[in-house]
Backbone as JSON Lines, residues from 0, in Angstrom:
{"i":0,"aa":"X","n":[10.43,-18.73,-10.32],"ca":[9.17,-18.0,-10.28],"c":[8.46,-18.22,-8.94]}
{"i":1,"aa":"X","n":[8.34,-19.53,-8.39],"ca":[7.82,-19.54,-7.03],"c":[8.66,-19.34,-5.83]}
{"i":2,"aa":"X","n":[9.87,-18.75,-5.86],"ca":[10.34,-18.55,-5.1],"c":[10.22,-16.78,-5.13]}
{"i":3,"aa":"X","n":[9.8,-16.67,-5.85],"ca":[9.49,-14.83,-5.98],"c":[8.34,-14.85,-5.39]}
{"i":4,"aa":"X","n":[7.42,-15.36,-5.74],"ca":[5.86,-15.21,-5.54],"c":[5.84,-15.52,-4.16]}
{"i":5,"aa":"X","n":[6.34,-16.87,-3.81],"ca":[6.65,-17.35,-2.33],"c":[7.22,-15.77,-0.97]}
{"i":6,"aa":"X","n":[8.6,-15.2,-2.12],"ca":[8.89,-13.74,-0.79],"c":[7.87,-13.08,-1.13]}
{"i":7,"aa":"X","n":[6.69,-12.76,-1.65],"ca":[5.88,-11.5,-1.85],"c":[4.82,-12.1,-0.84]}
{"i":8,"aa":"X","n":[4.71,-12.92,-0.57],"ca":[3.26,-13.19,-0.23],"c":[3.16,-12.79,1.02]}
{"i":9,"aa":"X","n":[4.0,-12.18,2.29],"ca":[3.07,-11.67,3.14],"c":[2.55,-9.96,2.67]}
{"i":10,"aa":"X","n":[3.33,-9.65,1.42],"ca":[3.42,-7.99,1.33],"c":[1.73,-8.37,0.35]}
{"i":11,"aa":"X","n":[1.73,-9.15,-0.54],"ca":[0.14,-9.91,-1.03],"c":[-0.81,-9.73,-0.05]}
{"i":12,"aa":"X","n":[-0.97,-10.59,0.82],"ca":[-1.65,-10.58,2.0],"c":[-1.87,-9.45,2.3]}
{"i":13,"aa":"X","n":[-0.98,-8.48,2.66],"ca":[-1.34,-7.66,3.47],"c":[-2.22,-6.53,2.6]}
{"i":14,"aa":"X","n":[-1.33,-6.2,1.43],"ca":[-2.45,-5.54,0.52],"c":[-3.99,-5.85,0.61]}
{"i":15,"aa":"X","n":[-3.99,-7.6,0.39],"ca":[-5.28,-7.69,0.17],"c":[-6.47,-7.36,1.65]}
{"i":16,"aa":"X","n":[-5.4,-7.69,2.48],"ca":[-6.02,-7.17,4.03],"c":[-6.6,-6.17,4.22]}
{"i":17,"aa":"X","n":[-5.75,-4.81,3.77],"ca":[-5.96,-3.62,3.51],"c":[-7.2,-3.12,2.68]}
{"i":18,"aa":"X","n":[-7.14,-3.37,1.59],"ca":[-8.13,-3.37,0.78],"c":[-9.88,-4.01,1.29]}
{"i":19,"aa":"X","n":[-9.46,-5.53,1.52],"ca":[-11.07,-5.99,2.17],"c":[-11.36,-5.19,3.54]}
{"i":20,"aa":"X","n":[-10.35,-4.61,4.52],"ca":[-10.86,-4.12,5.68],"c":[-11.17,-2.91,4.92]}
{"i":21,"aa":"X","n":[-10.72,-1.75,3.77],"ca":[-11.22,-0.59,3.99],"c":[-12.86,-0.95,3.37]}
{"i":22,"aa":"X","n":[-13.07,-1.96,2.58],"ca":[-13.92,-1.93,1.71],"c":[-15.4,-2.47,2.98]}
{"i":23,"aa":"X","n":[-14.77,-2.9,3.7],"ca":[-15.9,-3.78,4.94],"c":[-15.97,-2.23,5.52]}
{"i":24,"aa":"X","n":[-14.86,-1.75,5.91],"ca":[-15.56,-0.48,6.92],"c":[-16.14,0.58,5.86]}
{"i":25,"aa":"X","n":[-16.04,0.81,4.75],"ca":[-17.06,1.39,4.11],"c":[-18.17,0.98,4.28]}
{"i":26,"aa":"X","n":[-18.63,-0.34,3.94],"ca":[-20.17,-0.53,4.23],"c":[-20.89,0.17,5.77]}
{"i":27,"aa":"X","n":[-19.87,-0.47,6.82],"ca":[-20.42,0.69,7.89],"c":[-20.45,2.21,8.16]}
{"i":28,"aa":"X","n":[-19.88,2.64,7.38],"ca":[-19.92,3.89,7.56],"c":[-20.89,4.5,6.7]}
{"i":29,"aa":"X","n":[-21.29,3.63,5.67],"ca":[-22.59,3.94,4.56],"c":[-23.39,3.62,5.73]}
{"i":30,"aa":"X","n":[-24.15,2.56,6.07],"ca":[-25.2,2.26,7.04],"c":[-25.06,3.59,8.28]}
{"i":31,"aa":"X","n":[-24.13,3.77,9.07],"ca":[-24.47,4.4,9.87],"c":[-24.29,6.05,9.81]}
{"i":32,"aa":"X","n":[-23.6,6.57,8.72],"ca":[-23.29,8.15,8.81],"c":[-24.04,8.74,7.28]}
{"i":33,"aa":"X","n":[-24.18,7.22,6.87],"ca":[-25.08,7.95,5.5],"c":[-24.08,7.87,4.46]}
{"i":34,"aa":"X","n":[-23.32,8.11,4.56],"ca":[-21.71,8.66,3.2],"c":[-21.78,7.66,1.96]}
{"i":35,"aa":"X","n":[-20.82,7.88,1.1],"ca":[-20.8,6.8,0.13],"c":[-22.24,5.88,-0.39]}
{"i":36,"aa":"X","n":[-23.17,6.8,-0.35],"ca":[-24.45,6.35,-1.1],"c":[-25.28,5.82,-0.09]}
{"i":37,"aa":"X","n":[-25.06,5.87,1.17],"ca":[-25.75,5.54,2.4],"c":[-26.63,4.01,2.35]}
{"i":38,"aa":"X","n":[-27.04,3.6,3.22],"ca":[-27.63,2.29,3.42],"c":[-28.75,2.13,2.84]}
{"i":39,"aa":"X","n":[-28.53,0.84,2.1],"ca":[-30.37,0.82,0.85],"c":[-30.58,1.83,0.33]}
{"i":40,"aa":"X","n":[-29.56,2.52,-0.5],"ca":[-29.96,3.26,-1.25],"c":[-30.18,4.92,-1.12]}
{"i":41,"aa":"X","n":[-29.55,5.15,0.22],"ca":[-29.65,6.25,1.17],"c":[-30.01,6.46,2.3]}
{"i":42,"aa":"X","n":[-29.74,7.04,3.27],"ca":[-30.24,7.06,4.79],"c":[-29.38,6.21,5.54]}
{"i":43,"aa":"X","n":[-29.5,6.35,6.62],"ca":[-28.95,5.55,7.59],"c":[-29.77,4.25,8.36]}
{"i":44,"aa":"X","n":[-28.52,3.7,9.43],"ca":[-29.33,3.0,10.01],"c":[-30.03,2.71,11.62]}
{"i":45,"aa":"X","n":[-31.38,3.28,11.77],"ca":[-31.79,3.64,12.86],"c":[-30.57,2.76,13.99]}
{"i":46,"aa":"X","n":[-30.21,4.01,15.32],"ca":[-29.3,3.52,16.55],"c":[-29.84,2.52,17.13]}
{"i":47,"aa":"X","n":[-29.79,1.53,17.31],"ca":[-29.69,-0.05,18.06],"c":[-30.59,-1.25,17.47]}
{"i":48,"aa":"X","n":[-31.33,-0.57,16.73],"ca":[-32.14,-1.3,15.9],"c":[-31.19,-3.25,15.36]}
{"i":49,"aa":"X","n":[-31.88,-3.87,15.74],"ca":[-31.23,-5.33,15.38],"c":[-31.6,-5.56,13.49]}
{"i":50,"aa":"X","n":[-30.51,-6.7,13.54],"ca":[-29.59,-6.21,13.27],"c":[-28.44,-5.27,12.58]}
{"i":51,"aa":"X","n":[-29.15,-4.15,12.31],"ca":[-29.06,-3.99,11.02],"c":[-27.76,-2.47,11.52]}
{"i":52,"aa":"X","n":[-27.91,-2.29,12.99],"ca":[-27.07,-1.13,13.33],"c":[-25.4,-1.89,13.97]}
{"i":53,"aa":"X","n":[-26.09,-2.68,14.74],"ca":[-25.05,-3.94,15.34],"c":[-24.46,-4.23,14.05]}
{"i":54,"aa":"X","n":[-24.64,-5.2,12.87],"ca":[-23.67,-5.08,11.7],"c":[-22.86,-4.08,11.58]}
{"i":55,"aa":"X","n":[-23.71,-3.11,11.38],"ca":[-22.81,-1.58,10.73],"c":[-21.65,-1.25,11.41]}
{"i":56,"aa":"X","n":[-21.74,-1.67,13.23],"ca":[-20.91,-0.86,13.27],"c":[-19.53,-2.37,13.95]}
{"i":57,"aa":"X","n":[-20.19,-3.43,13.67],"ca":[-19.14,-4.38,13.45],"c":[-18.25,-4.19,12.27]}
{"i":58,"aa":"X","n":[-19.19,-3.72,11.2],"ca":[-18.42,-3.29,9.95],"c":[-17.39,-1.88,10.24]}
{"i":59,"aa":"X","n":[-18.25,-1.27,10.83],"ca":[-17.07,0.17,10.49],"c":[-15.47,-0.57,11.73]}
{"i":60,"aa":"X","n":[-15.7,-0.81,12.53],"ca":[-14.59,-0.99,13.57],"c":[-13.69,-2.3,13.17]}
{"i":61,"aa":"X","n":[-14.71,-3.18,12.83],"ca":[-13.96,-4.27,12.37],"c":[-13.4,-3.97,11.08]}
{"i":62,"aa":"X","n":[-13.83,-3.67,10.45],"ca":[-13.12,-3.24,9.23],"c":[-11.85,-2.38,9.49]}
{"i":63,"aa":"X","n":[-12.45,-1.49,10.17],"ca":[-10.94,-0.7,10.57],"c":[-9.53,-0.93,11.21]}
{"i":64,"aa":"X","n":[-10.02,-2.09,11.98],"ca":[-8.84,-2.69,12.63],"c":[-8.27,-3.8,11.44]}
{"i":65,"aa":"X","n":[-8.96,-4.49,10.75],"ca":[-8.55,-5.73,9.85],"c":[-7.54,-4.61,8.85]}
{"i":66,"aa":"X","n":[-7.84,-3.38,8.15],"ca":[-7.26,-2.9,7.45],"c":[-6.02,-2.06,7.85]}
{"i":67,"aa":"X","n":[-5.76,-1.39,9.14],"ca":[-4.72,-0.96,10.36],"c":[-3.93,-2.77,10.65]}
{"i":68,"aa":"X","n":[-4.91,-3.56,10.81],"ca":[-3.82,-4.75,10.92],"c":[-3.62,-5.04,12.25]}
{"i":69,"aa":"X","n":[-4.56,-4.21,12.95],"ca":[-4.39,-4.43,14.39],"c":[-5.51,-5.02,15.16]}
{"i":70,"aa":"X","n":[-4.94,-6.22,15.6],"ca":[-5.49,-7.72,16.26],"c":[-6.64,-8.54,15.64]}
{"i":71,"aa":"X","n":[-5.77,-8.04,14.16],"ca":[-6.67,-8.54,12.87],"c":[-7.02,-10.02,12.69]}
{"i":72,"aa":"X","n":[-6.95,-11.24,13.66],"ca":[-7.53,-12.02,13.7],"c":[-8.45,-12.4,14.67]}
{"i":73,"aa":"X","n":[-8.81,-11.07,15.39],"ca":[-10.13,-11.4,16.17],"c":[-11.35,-10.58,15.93]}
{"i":74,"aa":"X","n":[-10.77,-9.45,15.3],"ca":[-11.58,-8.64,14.22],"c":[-11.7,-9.27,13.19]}
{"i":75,"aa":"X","n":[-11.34,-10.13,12.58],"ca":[-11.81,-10.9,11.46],"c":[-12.67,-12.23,11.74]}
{"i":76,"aa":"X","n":[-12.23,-12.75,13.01],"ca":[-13.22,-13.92,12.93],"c":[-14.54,-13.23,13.2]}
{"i":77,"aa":"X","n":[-14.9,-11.68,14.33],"ca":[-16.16,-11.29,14.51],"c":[-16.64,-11.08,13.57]}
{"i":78,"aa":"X","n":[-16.05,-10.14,12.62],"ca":[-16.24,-9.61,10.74],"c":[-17.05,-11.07,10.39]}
{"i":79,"aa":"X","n":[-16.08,-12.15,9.98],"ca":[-16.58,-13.23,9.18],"c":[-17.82,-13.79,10.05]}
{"i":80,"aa":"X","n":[-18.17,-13.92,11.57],"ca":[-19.04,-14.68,11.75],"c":[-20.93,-13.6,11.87]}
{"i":81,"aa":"X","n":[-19.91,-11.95,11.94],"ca":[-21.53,-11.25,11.61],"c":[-22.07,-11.49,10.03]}
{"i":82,"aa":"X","n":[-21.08,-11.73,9.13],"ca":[-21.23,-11.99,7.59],"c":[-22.32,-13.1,7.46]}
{"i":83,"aa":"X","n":[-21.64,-14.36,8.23],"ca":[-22.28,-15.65,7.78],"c":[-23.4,-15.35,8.48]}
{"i":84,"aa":"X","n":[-23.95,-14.76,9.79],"ca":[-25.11,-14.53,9.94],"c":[-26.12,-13.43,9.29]}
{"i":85,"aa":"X","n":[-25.79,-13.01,8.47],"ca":[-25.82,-11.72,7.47],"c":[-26.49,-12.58,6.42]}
{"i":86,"aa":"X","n":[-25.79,-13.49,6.35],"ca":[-25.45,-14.06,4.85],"c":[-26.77,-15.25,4.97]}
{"i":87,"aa":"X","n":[-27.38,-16.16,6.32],"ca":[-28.31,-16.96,6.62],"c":[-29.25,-16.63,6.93]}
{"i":88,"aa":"X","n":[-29.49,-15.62,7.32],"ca":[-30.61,-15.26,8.58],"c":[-31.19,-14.14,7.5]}
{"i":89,"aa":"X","n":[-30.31,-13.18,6.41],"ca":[-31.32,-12.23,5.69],"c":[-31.29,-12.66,4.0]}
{"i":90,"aa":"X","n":[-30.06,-12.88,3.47],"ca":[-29.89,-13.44,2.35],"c":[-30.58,-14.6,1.66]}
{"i":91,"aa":"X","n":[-30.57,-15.94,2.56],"ca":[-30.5,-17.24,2.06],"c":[-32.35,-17.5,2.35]}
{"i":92,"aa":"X","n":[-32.7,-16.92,2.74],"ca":[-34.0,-17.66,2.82],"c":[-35.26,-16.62,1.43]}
{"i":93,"aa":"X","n":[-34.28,-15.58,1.34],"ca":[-34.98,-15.51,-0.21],"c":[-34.85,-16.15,-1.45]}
{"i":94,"aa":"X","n":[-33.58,-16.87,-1.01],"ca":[-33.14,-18.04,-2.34],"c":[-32.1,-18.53,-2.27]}
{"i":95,"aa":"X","n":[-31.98,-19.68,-2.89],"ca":[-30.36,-20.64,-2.23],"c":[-29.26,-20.48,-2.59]}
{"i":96,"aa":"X","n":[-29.14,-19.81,-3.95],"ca":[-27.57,-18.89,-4.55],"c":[-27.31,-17.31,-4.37]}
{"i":97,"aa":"X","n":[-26.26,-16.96,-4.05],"ca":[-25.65,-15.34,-3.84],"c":[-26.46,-15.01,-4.97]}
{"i":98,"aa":"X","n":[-26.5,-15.45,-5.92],"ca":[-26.63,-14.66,-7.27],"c":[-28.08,-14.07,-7.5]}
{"i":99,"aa":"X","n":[-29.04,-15.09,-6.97],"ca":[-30.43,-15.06,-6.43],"c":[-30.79,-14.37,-5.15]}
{"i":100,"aa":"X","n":[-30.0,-14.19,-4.81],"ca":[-30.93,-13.57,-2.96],"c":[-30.1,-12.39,-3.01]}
{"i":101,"aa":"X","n":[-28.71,-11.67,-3.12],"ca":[-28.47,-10.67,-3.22],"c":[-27.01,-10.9,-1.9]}
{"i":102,"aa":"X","n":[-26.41,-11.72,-1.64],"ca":[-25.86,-12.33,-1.03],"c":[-24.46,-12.4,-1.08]}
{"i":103,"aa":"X","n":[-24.08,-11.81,-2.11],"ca":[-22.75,-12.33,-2.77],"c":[-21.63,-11.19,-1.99]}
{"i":104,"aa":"X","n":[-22.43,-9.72,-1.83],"ca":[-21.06,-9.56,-0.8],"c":[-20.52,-9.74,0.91]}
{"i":105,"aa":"X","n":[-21.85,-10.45,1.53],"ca":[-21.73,-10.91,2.76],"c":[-20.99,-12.42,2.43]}
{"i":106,"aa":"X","n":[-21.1,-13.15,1.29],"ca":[-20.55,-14.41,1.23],"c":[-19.2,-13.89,1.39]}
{"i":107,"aa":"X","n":[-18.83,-13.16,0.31],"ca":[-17.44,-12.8,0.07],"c":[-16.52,-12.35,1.39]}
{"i":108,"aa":"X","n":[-17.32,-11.71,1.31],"ca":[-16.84,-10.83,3.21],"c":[-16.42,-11.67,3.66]}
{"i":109,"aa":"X","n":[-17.38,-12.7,4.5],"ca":[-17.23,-13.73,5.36],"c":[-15.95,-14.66,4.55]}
{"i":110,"aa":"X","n":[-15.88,-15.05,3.44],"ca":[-15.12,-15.78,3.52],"c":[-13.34,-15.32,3.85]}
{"i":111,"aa":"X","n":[-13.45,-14.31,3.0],"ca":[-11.95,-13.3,3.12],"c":[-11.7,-13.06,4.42]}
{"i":112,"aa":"X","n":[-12.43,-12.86,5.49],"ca":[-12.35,-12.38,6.55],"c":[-11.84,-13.76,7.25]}
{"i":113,"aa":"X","n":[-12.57,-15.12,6.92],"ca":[-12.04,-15.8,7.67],"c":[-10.81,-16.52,6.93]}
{"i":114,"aa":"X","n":[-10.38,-16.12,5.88],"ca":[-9.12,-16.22,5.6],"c":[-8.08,-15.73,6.3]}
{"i":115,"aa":"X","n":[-8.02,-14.18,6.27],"ca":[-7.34,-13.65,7.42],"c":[-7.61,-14.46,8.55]}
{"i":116,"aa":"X","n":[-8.27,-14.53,9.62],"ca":[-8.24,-15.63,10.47],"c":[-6.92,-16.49,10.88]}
{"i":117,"aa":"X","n":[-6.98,-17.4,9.7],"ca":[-6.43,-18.6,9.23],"c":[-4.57,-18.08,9.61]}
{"i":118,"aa":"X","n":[-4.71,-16.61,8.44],"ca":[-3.34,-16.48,8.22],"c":[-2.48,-15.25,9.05]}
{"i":119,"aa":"X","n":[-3.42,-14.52,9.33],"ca":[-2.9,-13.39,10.18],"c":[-2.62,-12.11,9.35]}
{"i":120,"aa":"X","n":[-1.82,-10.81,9.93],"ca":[-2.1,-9.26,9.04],"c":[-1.04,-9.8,7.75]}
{"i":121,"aa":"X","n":[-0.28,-10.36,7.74],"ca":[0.59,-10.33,6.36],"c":[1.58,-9.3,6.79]}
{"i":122,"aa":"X","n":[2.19,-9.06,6.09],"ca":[2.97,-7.59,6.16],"c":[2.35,-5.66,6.28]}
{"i":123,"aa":"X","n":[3.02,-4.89,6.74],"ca":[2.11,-3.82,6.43],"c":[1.26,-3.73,7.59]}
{"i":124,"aa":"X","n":[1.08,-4.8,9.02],"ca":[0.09,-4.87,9.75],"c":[0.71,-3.92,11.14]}
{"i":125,"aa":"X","n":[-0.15,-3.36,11.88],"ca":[0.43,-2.83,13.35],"c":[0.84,-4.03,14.03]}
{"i":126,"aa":"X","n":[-0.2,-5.18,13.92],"ca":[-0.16,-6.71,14.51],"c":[1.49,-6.99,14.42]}
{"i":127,"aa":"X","n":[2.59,-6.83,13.46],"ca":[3.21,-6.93,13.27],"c":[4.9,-5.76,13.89]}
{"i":128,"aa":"X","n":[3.95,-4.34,13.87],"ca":[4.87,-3.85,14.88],"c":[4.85,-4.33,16.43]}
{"i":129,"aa":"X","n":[3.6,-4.47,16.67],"ca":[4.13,-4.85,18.25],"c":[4.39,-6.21,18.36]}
{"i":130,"aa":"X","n":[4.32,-7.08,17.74],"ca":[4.75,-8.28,18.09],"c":[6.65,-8.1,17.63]}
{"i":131,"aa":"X","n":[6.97,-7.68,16.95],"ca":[8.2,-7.42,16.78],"c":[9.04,-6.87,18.43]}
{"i":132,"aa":"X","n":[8.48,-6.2,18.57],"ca":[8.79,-5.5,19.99],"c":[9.39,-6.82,21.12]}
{"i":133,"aa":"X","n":[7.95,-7.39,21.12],"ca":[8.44,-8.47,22.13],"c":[8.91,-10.01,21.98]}
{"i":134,"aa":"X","n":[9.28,-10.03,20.6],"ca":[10.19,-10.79,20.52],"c":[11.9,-10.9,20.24]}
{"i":135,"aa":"X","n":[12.6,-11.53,20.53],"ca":[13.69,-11.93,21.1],"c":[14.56,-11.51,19.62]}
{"i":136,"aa":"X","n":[15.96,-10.81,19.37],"ca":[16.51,-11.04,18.55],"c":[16.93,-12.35,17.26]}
{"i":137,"aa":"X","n":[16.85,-13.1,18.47],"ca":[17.37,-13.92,17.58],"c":[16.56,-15.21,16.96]}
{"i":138,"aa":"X","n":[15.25,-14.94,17.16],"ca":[13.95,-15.41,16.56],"c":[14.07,-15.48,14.97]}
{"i":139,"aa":"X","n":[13.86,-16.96,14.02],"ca":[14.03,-17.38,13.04],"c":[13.25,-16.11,12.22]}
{"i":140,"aa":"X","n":[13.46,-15.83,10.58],"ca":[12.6,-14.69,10.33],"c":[11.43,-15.89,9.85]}
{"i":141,"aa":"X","n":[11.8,-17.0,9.32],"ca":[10.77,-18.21,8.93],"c":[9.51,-18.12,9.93]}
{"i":142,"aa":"X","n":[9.49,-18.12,11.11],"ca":[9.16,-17.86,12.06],"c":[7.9,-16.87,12.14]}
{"i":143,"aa":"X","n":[7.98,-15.88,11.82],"ca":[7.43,-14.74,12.04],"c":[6.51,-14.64,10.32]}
{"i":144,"aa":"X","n":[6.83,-15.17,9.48],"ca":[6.17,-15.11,8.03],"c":[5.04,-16.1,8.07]}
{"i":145,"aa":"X","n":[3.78,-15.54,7.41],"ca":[3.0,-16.55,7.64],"c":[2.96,-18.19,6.77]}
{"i":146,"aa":"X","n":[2.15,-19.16,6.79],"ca":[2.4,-20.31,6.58],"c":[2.32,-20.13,4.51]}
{"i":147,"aa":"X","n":[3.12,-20.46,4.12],"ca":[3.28,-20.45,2.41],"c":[2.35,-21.86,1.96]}
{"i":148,"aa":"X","n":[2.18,-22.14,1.22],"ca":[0.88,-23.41,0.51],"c":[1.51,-24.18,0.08]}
């Protein structure tokens, strides 16, 4: 059984990659084009205005690259570190639990995001076509899979 679960897990990963980047670049594209029920409830979010346009459109791009898979661990550490400031600076000082301040999907964000980080696109990633390119035939495939637990 863990040797099954063990081969799935970069095609795991990458799903779940997929999924949290489209779901992060939705939020920006709600904040800034209005769509999908638009920001607070409708409307957008005024152009340069701090921070609230700067997020959005960390969200729409970063999101987009984390879910494309392309140079998804530097789009994810920016993703995770606009979150945690998301998550301190507007969340936490209305109250000290997600559950209380309204917090729970910048926590989440941030943390998934800096998971990726950690582990890289998984399978399914562009990150993964071009690094294929420039490496050498005869490169271990152990090698190239990310780290198993």
């Amino acid at each position: 059984m863990t040797g099954r679960l063990n081969s799935a897990q970069p095609y795991a990963l990458g799903l779940f990659r997929i999924v949290i980047g489209l779901l992060f670049a939705c939020h920006g594209a709600a904040s800034l084009f209005g769509v999908l029920g638009g920001a607070m409830g409708g409307g957008t979010v005024d152009a340069g205005t701090w921070p609230g346009w700067y997020a959005a459109v960390i969200q729409l791009v970063g999101g987009g690259l984390v879910a494309l898979g392309l140079g998804t661990r530097a789009a994810a550490f920016i993703s995770s570190g606009s979150m945690a400031y998301a998550y301190f600076k507007v969340h936490q000082p209305e109250a000290l639990w997600p559950m209380q301040n309204g917090g729970e999907a910048s926590a989440i964000f941030c943390w998934a995001m800096l998971l990726l980080v950690f582990t890289g696109s998984g399978a399914l990633g562009l990150d993964r076509l071009f690094a294929s390119r420039g490496e050498s035939e005869t490169e271990a495939a152990s090698e190239r899979t990310p780290v198993a637990a």
